[in-house]
Short mmCIF file of C-alpha atoms and ligand atoms in Angstrom, two decimals:
data_model
loop_
_atom_site.label_atom_id
_atom_site.label_comp_id
_atom_site.label_asym_id
_atom_site.label_seq_id
_atom_site.Cartn_x
_atom_site.Cartn_y
_atom_site.Cartn_z
CA MET A 196 65.69 73.73 20.69
CA LYS A 197 65.94 74.59 24.37
CA ASN A 198 62.65 73.07 25.50
CA GLY A 199 62.92 69.94 23.37
CA VAL A 200 60.16 67.40 22.80
CA VAL A 201 57.39 66.69 25.27
CA ILE A 202 55.45 63.46 24.75
CA VAL A 203 52.03 63.16 26.43
CA GLY A 204 51.09 59.54 27.15
CA ALA A 205 53.53 56.84 28.18
CA GLY A 206 51.96 53.85 26.43
CA HIS A 207 53.15 51.86 23.41
CA ALA A 208 53.33 54.92 21.15
CA GLY A 209 54.80 57.42 23.62
CA VAL A 210 57.61 55.18 24.83
CA GLN A 211 58.56 54.18 21.27
CA ALA A 212 58.58 57.84 20.22
CA ALA A 213 61.01 58.69 23.05
CA ALA A 214 63.28 55.77 22.10
CA SER A 215 63.13 56.59 18.39
CA LEU A 216 64.03 60.24 18.96
CA ARG A 217 67.30 59.09 20.51
CA GLU A 218 67.84 56.49 17.75
CA GLU A 219 67.40 59.29 15.22
CA GLY A 220 70.16 61.23 16.98
CA TYR A 221 67.89 63.85 18.53
CA ASP A 222 69.96 65.32 21.38
CA GLY A 223 67.59 67.91 22.91
CA PRO A 224 65.52 67.29 26.04
CA VAL A 225 62.91 64.50 25.78
CA ILE A 226 60.21 64.57 28.47
CA LEU A 227 57.71 61.71 28.62
CA VAL A 228 54.64 62.50 30.72
CA GLY A 229 52.14 59.78 31.65
CA ASP A 230 49.15 59.87 33.97
CA GLU A 231 49.57 56.27 35.14
CA ASN A 232 51.77 55.57 38.14
CA GLU A 233 53.59 52.65 36.53
CA LEU A 234 56.69 51.78 34.62
CA PRO A 235 55.21 51.73 31.05
CA TYR A 236 54.05 48.20 30.24
CA HIS A 237 52.77 45.95 27.42
CA LYS A 238 48.97 46.03 27.17
CA PRO A 239 48.23 42.85 25.13
CA PRO A 240 49.11 40.37 27.94
CA LEU A 241 46.56 42.00 30.25
CA SER A 242 43.58 40.26 28.62
CA LYS A 243 45.44 37.08 27.65
CA THR A 244 47.43 35.96 30.69
CA PHE A 245 47.69 38.57 33.45
CA ILE A 246 44.08 38.42 34.70
CA LYS A 247 44.12 34.66 35.32
CA ASP A 248 47.44 34.38 37.14
CA ALA A 249 47.71 35.83 40.63
CA GLU A 250 51.51 35.71 40.35
CA ALA A 251 51.78 37.38 36.92
CA LYS A 252 53.88 40.53 36.79
CA PRO A 253 53.39 43.36 34.31
CA GLN A 254 55.78 43.24 31.36
CA PRO A 255 57.63 46.55 31.07
CA LEU A 256 58.00 48.05 27.60
CA ARG A 257 61.56 49.01 28.57
CA GLY A 258 63.58 48.37 31.72
CA GLU A 259 63.82 51.19 34.26
CA ALA A 260 67.45 51.85 33.33
CA PHE A 261 66.48 52.60 29.73
CA TYR A 262 64.95 55.97 30.62
CA SER A 263 67.88 57.39 32.56
CA GLY A 264 70.39 55.69 30.20
CA SER A 265 68.77 57.40 27.18
CA ALA A 266 68.35 60.76 28.93
CA ILE A 267 64.57 60.42 28.73
CA ASP A 268 62.90 62.33 31.54
CA TYR A 269 59.99 60.03 32.35
CA ARG A 270 57.40 61.61 34.66
CA PRO A 271 54.81 59.07 35.85
CA GLY A 272 51.57 60.07 37.54
CA VAL A 273 51.43 63.42 35.73
CA LYS A 274 48.32 64.38 33.80
CA VAL A 275 48.36 67.13 31.20
CA ASP A 276 45.28 69.31 31.54
CA ARG A 277 45.58 71.83 28.73
CA ILE A 278 47.66 72.77 25.72
CA ASP A 279 48.48 76.35 24.87
CA ALA A 280 49.41 75.67 21.25
CA GLY A 281 50.43 79.25 20.42
CA GLY A 282 52.54 79.64 23.57
CA ARG A 283 53.93 76.06 23.25
CA LEU A 284 53.07 75.38 26.85
CA LEU A 285 51.32 72.56 28.72
CA ASP A 286 49.37 73.00 31.95
CA LEU A 287 49.74 70.07 34.31
CA ALA A 288 46.98 68.83 36.60
CA GLY A 289 47.88 69.79 40.14
CA GLY A 290 49.82 72.86 38.99
CA GLY A 291 52.96 73.52 37.03
CA ALA A 292 53.60 73.93 33.34
CA LEU A 293 55.92 72.48 30.70
CA ALA A 294 57.24 74.30 27.65
CA PHE A 295 57.95 72.46 24.39
CA ASP A 296 59.46 73.00 20.97
CA HIS A 297 57.66 69.93 19.65
CA LEU A 298 54.76 68.11 21.28
CA ILE A 299 53.77 64.50 20.56
CA LEU A 300 50.25 63.52 21.62
CA ALA A 301 50.20 59.79 22.38
CA THR A 302 47.13 59.82 24.59
CA GLY A 303 45.65 56.52 23.37
CA SER A 304 42.01 55.59 23.77
CA ARG A 305 39.68 54.59 26.58
CA PRO A 306 36.85 52.06 26.86
CA ARG A 307 33.50 53.15 25.53
CA THR A 308 30.99 53.30 28.37
CA LEU A 309 27.50 51.85 28.31
CA PRO A 310 24.81 54.05 29.83
CA LEU A 311 22.83 51.30 31.46
CA PRO A 312 20.81 51.22 34.67
CA GLY A 313 23.20 49.71 37.21
CA SER A 314 26.43 50.44 35.33
CA ASP A 315 27.77 52.34 38.35
CA LEU A 316 27.54 49.25 40.60
CA SER A 317 30.72 47.85 42.08
CA GLY A 318 31.92 44.87 40.00
CA VAL A 319 31.09 46.55 36.67
CA VAL A 320 34.47 47.09 35.03
CA SER A 321 36.30 47.51 31.74
CA LEU A 322 39.88 46.72 30.75
CA ARG A 323 42.34 49.27 29.45
CA SER A 324 45.07 49.73 32.03
CA LEU A 325 47.15 47.68 34.40
CA ALA A 326 45.06 49.10 37.26
CA ASP A 327 41.92 47.74 35.51
CA ALA A 328 43.60 44.35 35.03
CA ARG A 329 44.54 44.15 38.71
CA LEU A 330 40.94 44.92 39.65
CA ILE A 331 39.57 42.26 37.26
CA ARG A 332 42.05 39.72 38.63
CA ASP A 333 40.97 40.48 42.21
CA LEU A 334 37.26 40.40 41.36
CA SER A 335 37.69 37.22 39.37
CA ALA A 336 39.03 35.47 42.47
CA GLN A 337 35.64 36.11 44.11
CA SER A 338 33.37 35.70 41.05
CA ASP A 339 32.38 32.31 39.72
CA GLU A 340 30.03 33.85 37.18
CA VAL A 341 31.15 36.55 34.80
CA VAL A 342 29.18 38.35 32.09
CA ILE A 343 31.05 40.10 29.31
CA LEU A 344 29.26 42.77 27.30
CA GLY A 345 30.68 42.88 23.79
CA GLY A 346 32.02 40.19 21.47
CA GLY A 347 35.03 42.08 20.14
CA PHE A 348 38.69 41.06 20.44
CA ILE A 349 39.20 42.15 24.03
CA GLY A 350 35.88 40.73 25.25
CA LEU A 351 36.58 37.36 23.64
CA GLU A 352 40.18 37.23 24.84
CA ILE A 353 38.96 37.86 28.39
CA ALA A 354 36.19 35.26 27.93
CA ALA A 355 38.72 32.59 26.88
CA THR A 356 41.14 33.54 29.66
CA LEU A 357 38.58 33.51 32.46
CA ARG A 358 36.96 30.33 31.16
CA ALA A 359 40.38 28.64 31.21
CA ALA A 360 40.63 29.81 34.83
CA GLY A 361 37.41 27.89 35.58
CA ARG A 362 34.85 30.72 35.57
CA THR A 363 31.35 30.45 34.11
CA VAL A 364 31.43 33.01 31.32
CA THR A 365 28.62 34.45 29.22
CA VAL A 366 29.31 36.86 26.35
CA VAL A 367 26.44 39.12 25.31
CA GLU A 368 26.79 40.73 21.89
CA ALA A 369 24.18 43.14 20.52
CA VAL A 370 24.67 42.36 16.80
CA ASP A 371 24.15 38.96 15.22
CA ARG A 372 27.82 37.94 14.97
CA LEU A 373 31.09 38.19 16.87
CA LEU A 374 34.05 40.45 16.10
CA GLY A 375 31.97 43.07 14.28
CA ARG A 376 33.43 43.77 10.87
CA ALA A 377 36.99 43.10 12.00
CA VAL A 378 37.16 39.63 10.45
CA ALA A 379 35.31 37.61 7.81
CA PRO A 380 32.11 35.84 8.92
CA VAL A 381 33.83 32.47 8.46
CA VAL A 382 36.51 33.45 10.99
CA ALA A 383 33.93 34.89 13.39
CA SER A 384 31.86 31.70 13.36
CA HIS A 385 34.98 29.54 13.75
CA VAL A 386 35.95 31.56 16.85
CA ARG A 387 32.43 31.21 18.19
CA GLN A 388 32.36 27.43 17.76
CA ARG A 389 35.68 26.91 19.47
CA LEU A 390 34.86 29.19 22.37
CA GLU A 391 31.50 27.48 22.84
CA ALA A 392 33.26 24.11 22.81
CA THR A 393 35.23 25.25 25.87
CA GLY A 394 31.98 26.12 27.66
CA VAL A 395 31.74 29.86 27.03
CA ARG A 396 28.09 30.78 26.50
CA ILE A 397 27.60 33.30 23.67
CA LEU A 398 24.42 35.25 23.07
CA THR A 399 24.41 37.28 19.86
CA GLY A 400 21.64 39.62 18.75
CA THR A 401 21.05 40.23 22.45
CA SER A 402 21.65 43.29 24.55
CA VAL A 403 21.68 43.85 28.27
CA ALA A 404 18.79 46.00 29.45
CA ARG A 405 19.98 46.59 33.02
CA LEU A 406 22.26 45.40 35.73
CA GLU A 407 20.91 44.25 39.07
CA GLY A 408 22.71 44.97 42.32
CA GLU A 409 22.67 44.12 46.00
CA ASN A 410 24.33 46.34 48.59
CA GLY A 411 25.97 48.35 45.84
CA SER A 412 27.52 45.35 44.04
CA VAL A 413 26.39 43.81 40.77
CA VAL A 414 24.68 40.43 41.08
CA ALA A 415 23.10 39.91 37.64
CA ALA A 416 22.68 41.21 34.12
CA ILE A 417 19.16 41.22 32.69
CA THR A 418 19.05 40.75 28.92
CA SER A 419 16.71 42.43 26.46
CA SER A 420 14.72 39.19 26.31
CA GLY A 421 14.32 39.20 30.09
CA GLU A 422 16.82 36.44 30.91
CA ARG A 423 18.63 36.92 34.23
CA LEU A 424 22.34 36.13 34.03
CA PRO A 425 23.84 35.91 37.53
CA ALA A 426 27.23 37.67 37.67
CA ARG A 427 29.50 38.99 40.38
CA MET A 428 31.54 40.72 37.72
CA VAL A 429 30.33 42.37 34.50
CA ILE A 430 33.04 43.39 32.04
CA VAL A 431 32.10 46.04 29.50
CA GLY A 432 34.10 45.52 26.29
CA ILE A 433 32.21 47.47 23.66
CA GLY A 434 35.06 49.26 21.94
CA ALA A 435 37.19 52.30 22.59
CA VAL A 436 37.03 56.04 21.99
CA PRO A 437 40.13 58.11 21.25
CA ASN A 438 41.43 60.54 23.88
CA VAL A 439 41.14 63.71 21.80
CA GLU A 440 39.98 66.22 24.42
CA LEU A 441 43.37 67.91 24.89
CA ALA A 442 43.77 68.34 21.14
CA GLN A 443 40.19 69.50 20.73
CA GLN A 444 40.54 72.14 23.41
CA ALA A 445 43.76 73.35 21.73
CA GLY A 446 41.82 73.87 18.51
CA LEU A 447 43.50 71.05 16.52
CA ALA A 448 41.52 69.38 13.72
CA ILE A 449 39.64 66.26 14.83
CA ALA A 450 38.15 63.43 12.73
CA ASN A 451 37.33 60.35 14.82
CA GLY A 452 40.77 60.96 16.30
CA ILE A 453 43.33 63.73 16.14
CA ARG A 454 43.74 64.39 12.43
CA VAL A 455 47.33 63.99 11.22
CA ASP A 456 49.06 64.13 7.85
CA HIS A 457 51.41 61.52 6.38
CA GLN A 458 54.18 62.67 8.70
CA MET A 459 52.03 62.55 11.84
CA ARG A 460 51.70 66.34 12.05
CA THR A 461 48.43 67.72 13.38
CA SER A 462 46.90 70.93 12.04
CA ALA A 463 49.56 72.73 14.19
CA PRO A 464 52.83 71.55 12.57
CA GLU A 465 54.93 71.52 15.77
CA ILE A 466 52.35 69.21 17.40
CA LEU A 467 52.25 65.58 16.25
CA ALA A 468 49.82 62.81 17.21
CA ILE A 469 50.33 59.05 17.07
CA GLY A 470 48.81 55.72 18.07
CA ASP A 471 45.21 54.97 19.01
CA ALA A 472 44.40 58.69 19.25
CA ALA A 473 45.47 59.60 15.69
CA SER A 474 43.32 59.54 12.55
CA TYR A 475 44.93 59.67 9.11
CA ARG A 476 44.26 59.13 5.43
CA HIS A 477 45.47 55.60 4.76
CA TRP A 478 47.70 55.07 1.76
CA PHE A 479 46.30 51.57 1.31
CA THR A 480 42.58 52.37 1.16
CA GLY A 481 42.49 56.12 0.53
CA GLY A 482 40.04 56.42 3.46
CA ASP A 483 40.44 58.00 6.89
CA VAL A 484 41.37 55.44 9.51
CA ARG A 485 42.17 55.25 13.18
CA LEU A 486 43.77 51.96 14.11
CA GLU A 487 44.10 50.41 17.55
CA SER A 488 47.13 48.14 17.39
CA VAL A 489 50.62 47.88 18.76
CA GLN A 490 52.05 47.89 15.21
CA ASN A 491 50.28 51.14 14.34
CA ALA A 492 51.36 52.79 17.62
CA THR A 493 55.03 51.85 17.31
CA ASP A 494 55.38 52.47 13.55
CA GLN A 495 53.75 55.89 13.84
CA ALA A 496 56.00 56.69 16.80
CA ARG A 497 59.10 55.87 14.73
CA LEU A 498 57.84 58.08 11.94
CA ALA A 499 57.01 60.99 14.28
CA ALA A 500 60.59 60.86 15.58
CA ARG A 501 61.88 60.95 12.00
CA THR A 502 59.63 63.92 11.23
CA ILE A 503 61.04 65.83 14.19
CA ALA A 504 64.55 64.83 13.10
CA SER A 505 63.69 66.47 9.72
CA HIS A 506 63.28 63.37 7.56
CA ALA A 507 60.52 63.65 4.99
CA ASP A 508 59.15 60.07 5.01
CA ALA A 509 55.43 59.44 4.62
CA TYR A 510 53.58 56.84 6.67
CA SER A 511 53.35 53.69 4.59
CA ALA A 512 53.47 50.81 7.07
CA VAL A 513 51.29 47.82 6.23
CA PRO A 514 48.80 47.46 9.12
CA TRP A 515 48.87 44.20 11.05
CA PHE A 516 47.32 42.98 14.25
CA TRP A 517 47.15 39.88 16.38
CA SER A 518 44.84 38.48 19.00
CA ASP A 519 45.05 35.30 21.08
CA ILE A 520 41.64 33.84 21.87
CA GLY A 521 42.00 30.51 23.68
CA ASP A 522 43.77 28.11 21.32
CA MET A 523 43.50 30.47 18.34
CA LYS A 524 46.26 32.84 17.32
CA LEU A 525 44.51 35.27 14.99
CA GLN A 526 46.77 37.39 12.81
CA MET A 527 45.57 39.98 10.35
CA VAL A 528 47.48 41.98 7.79
CA GLY A 529 46.17 44.66 5.42
CA LEU A 530 42.72 46.24 5.55
CA THR A 531 40.01 43.97 4.21
CA ALA A 532 36.97 46.29 4.16
CA GLY A 533 35.57 46.47 0.64
CA GLY A 534 36.61 42.92 -0.28
CA ASP A 535 34.35 41.08 -2.71
CA SER A 536 35.84 37.57 -2.79
CA HIS A 537 38.20 35.37 -0.82
CA VAL A 538 40.36 32.27 -1.07
CA VAL A 539 40.86 29.87 1.86
CA LEU A 540 44.11 28.01 2.52
CA GLY A 541 44.29 25.31 5.17
CA ASP A 542 41.68 23.54 7.18
CA LEU A 543 39.01 24.91 9.53
CA PRO A 544 38.48 21.67 11.54
CA ASP A 545 42.25 21.59 12.13
CA ASN A 546 42.03 25.13 13.55
CA LYS A 547 44.71 26.23 11.04
CA PHE A 548 43.65 28.31 8.05
CA SER A 549 44.07 31.64 6.27
CA ILE A 550 41.56 33.74 4.34
CA TYR A 551 42.94 35.87 1.49
CA HIS A 552 40.61 38.80 0.72
CA TYR A 553 40.32 40.38 -2.72
CA ALA A 554 38.65 43.42 -4.24
CA GLY A 555 38.55 42.45 -7.90
CA ASP A 556 42.05 41.11 -8.55
CA ARG A 557 43.72 43.16 -5.80
CA LEU A 558 44.76 41.37 -2.62
CA LEU A 559 43.51 43.51 0.30
CA GLY A 560 44.55 41.49 3.29
CA ILE A 561 44.89 38.13 4.98
CA GLU A 562 43.35 36.74 8.16
CA SER A 563 45.12 33.72 9.63
CA VAL A 564 44.28 31.36 12.43
CA ASN A 565 47.30 29.42 13.70
CA ARG A 566 49.18 29.87 10.39
CA PRO A 567 51.90 32.37 11.33
CA GLY A 568 53.90 31.54 8.19
CA ASP A 569 51.04 32.78 5.98
CA HIS A 570 50.85 35.96 8.03
CA MET A 571 54.56 36.71 7.74
CA LEU A 572 54.56 36.00 4.01
CA GLY A 573 51.46 38.19 3.67
CA ARG A 574 53.26 41.08 5.36
CA LYS A 575 56.08 40.73 2.85
CA MET A 576 53.69 40.54 -0.12
CA LEU A 577 51.56 43.53 0.87
CA GLY A 578 54.65 45.51 1.89
CA ALA A 579 56.12 44.93 -1.56
CA GLY A 580 52.85 45.80 -3.32
CA PHE A 581 52.61 42.26 -4.69
CA SER A 582 49.09 41.04 -5.41
CA PRO A 583 49.18 37.35 -6.39
CA SER A 584 46.26 35.87 -8.29
CA PRO A 585 43.77 33.71 -6.37
CA GLN A 586 45.14 30.75 -8.36
CA THR A 587 48.69 31.40 -7.07
CA ILE A 588 47.30 31.53 -3.52
CA ALA A 589 45.54 28.22 -4.05
CA ASP A 590 48.91 26.70 -5.05
CA GLY A 591 49.96 27.05 -1.40
CA PRO A 592 52.82 28.74 0.48
CA GLU A 593 55.70 27.31 -1.57
CA GLY A 594 54.21 28.54 -4.86
CA LEU A 595 53.50 31.91 -3.26
CA LYS A 596 57.07 32.29 -1.99
CA ALA A 597 58.39 31.55 -5.46
CA ALA A 598 55.97 34.04 -7.04
CA LEU A 599 56.99 36.74 -4.56
CA ALA A 600 60.69 36.07 -5.21
CA ALA A 601 60.08 36.39 -8.98
CA PHE A 602 58.18 39.66 -8.43
CA LEU A 603 60.96 41.11 -6.29
CA GLU A 604 63.58 40.12 -8.83
CA LYS A 605 61.73 42.19 -11.43
CA GLU A 606 61.10 45.06 -8.98
CA PRO A 607 64.02 45.00 -6.52
CA ALA A 608 63.18 48.50 -5.18
CA ARG A 609 60.04 47.01 -3.59
CA ALA A 610 61.97 44.49 -1.50
CA ALA A 611 62.59 46.99 1.29
CA GLY A 612 58.81 47.54 1.75
P1 FAD B 774 48.09 53.61 25.14
O1 FAD B 774 49.00 52.44 25.15
O2 FAD B 774 46.73 53.47 25.69
O3 FAD B 774 48.82 54.79 25.94
C1 FAD B 774 48.23 56.05 26.14
C2 FAD B 774 48.69 56.56 27.49
O4 FAD B 774 48.42 57.97 27.56
C3 FAD B 774 47.93 55.92 28.65
O5 FAD B 774 48.84 55.53 29.65
C4 FAD B 774 47.03 57.07 29.14
O6 FAD B 774 46.72 56.93 30.51
C5 FAD B 774 47.94 58.27 28.87
N1 FAD B 774 47.25 59.56 28.82
C6 FAD B 774 46.09 59.86 28.19
N2 FAD B 774 45.77 61.17 28.38
C7 FAD B 774 46.77 61.71 29.13
C8 FAD B 774 47.01 63.02 29.65
N3 FAD B 774 46.16 64.03 29.45
N4 FAD B 774 48.13 63.23 30.39
C9 FAD B 774 49.01 62.21 30.62
N5 FAD B 774 48.83 60.95 30.15
C10 FAD B 774 47.72 60.70 29.41
N6 FAD B 774 46.93 45.48 20.06
C11 FAD B 774 47.48 44.52 19.28
O7 FAD B 774 48.05 44.84 18.23
N7 FAD B 774 47.40 43.19 19.62
C12 FAD B 774 46.82 42.78 20.78
O8 FAD B 774 46.76 41.59 21.06
C13 FAD B 774 46.26 43.77 21.64
N8 FAD B 774 45.70 43.42 22.82
C14 FAD B 774 45.22 44.39 23.65
C15 FAD B 774 44.70 44.02 24.90
C16 FAD B 774 44.22 44.99 25.75
C17 FAD B 774 43.67 44.59 27.09
C18 FAD B 774 44.23 46.37 25.38
C19 FAD B 774 43.69 47.42 26.31
C20 FAD B 774 44.74 46.74 24.15
C21 FAD B 774 45.25 45.76 23.28
N9 FAD B 774 45.78 46.09 22.04
C22 FAD B 774 46.33 45.13 21.24
C23 FAD B 774 45.76 47.49 21.56
C24 FAD B 774 47.06 48.19 21.89
O9 FAD B 774 47.44 47.95 23.22
C25 FAD B 774 46.89 49.68 21.64
O10 FAD B 774 46.60 49.87 20.26
C26 FAD B 774 48.12 50.45 22.05
O11 FAD B 774 48.31 50.39 23.44
C27 FAD B 774 48.02 51.91 21.60
O12 FAD B 774 49.12 52.61 22.08
P2 FAD B 774 48.98 54.16 22.48
O13 FAD B 774 50.32 54.55 23.01
O14 FAD B 774 48.37 54.90 21.38
O15 FAD B 774 47.92 54.18 23.67
#
C-alpha cells in the first residue's frame, strides 16, 4: 500500500472518491490529479446562474482546507498523458510519473463538437468547464444575439439564463422535438411553450449549415433552410462524449465509456472508473448505460471507495437528475426508456405536474416539473422496489405515501433502499 490511490480527474466524481476513501478509513496516500487550474467546483450552476451574473463566484465542491485537513494531495493543473497498467504507473504531461496501487479514472466527458464550416471562428463556444463559463459570460456582455445549437438540457438552461439576462436567443434543434428522448413528449412540449413565452425562439427539425464570420469572429448562423440568424455568440450544446482515451490506450475494455463491473472495476481490477466516463450494466434495466449526472458521479465515487476498502457492495443506486430551465425545476428519477403508458398528476397550465411512466404494471420512473415532493417520494418508492398501481398514483401523494408505508411494513428490509 505504499503508493496508495491516485484519482485522475478532480470533478464531482474524483473529489467525492477522495473524500469517501477517508470516510471509509483508508489511510494510505490519496493523490487527486486534475488538469484544470481551479479549486474543484460545482458544474450545474454554470449554465443556470453563473453566466448571467458578472459578480457570481464559482461554488467549490469542498473548501480549500478540506484537502490538506483530509491528507488529500490535490494537484491542480496536472494532466495525465498515459497509463502503464502493468507497471501501475502514470505519465504526466510535461514530465514526471506517479505510481499507484489503485487508480480511479474520473475523467468525465467533454462537449461533442460539430464539424461545420465556420466552427473555428471566435465566438463559437461550448460549456463544460468554469473556463468555458467565464468565456461565455464575457462574450455575452458583448452579444445581444445568441444562437444555441442543440435543444438538450444544457442548451435550454443556457437559453433560459441568457434570455433572462435580456439577450435575443434562438435555439436550433435538428430533430423535431426538444430534450431528445430524455423526457416524455408532453414534458418536452411544455418546456418549449414556456420558453417561447419568455421570448426564446425555438426552431426544431432545423440544422445549421454553416457559420458566417467577419474578421475571424462569428456574425451569423445559416440554417439548413437558408435563414440567416445574426449572432455574436454561437453555443454548441449537442451532447457530450466520454473521456476514454487514457483507458483505451491502456488496453481497458470500452463500451460507450470505460466498461466497469458492479463494483466500478474496469477490466484491470486495480483500476476503477466512475462518473460520466464509466459505462456499466444497469441493475434497473439490464442494459448498458453511461449516465451524466451529479448523483451518478457521487454515488459511484462512494462505491469505488468502498471497493478499494474491500467492501463487496454492488452498485444499486436509483438514478436521478435535475435541471432548472427558467421557471421549471425538472426532476427525474428512474430510467423511463421502454415505457408503454403513463399517469399524470397535477396540472400543466399551473406549471406543476408529474408523469409516472410504466412498462406493463412496473413503474419505471417519474418526471416532475415543480413538484419536488413527488420526486422525493418517487426516489423512496423506486429505491424500495415498490411499484404502485396507476390507480394508486391517481389517488394522489397522500394515498401513495400510505401505500408505500404499508409496503415497507410488509418488507422492512427494503426501507434502507
Ligand atoms: P467532471 O465533473 O467533468 O470531472 C472530470 C474532470 O477530469 C475534469 O476536470 C477534467 O478536466 C478532468 N480530466 C479529464 N481528463 C484528464 C486527464 N487526462 N488528466 C487530468 N484531469 C483530467 N448534472 C445534474 O445532475 N444536474 C444538473 O443540473 C447538471 N447541470 C450541468 C450543467 C453543466 C453546465 C454541465 C457541464 C454539467 C451538468 N451536469 C448536471 C452534469 C454533471 O455536472 C456531470 O455529470 C458531472 O460533473 C460528472 O462528474 P465527473 O467527475 O464524472 O466529470
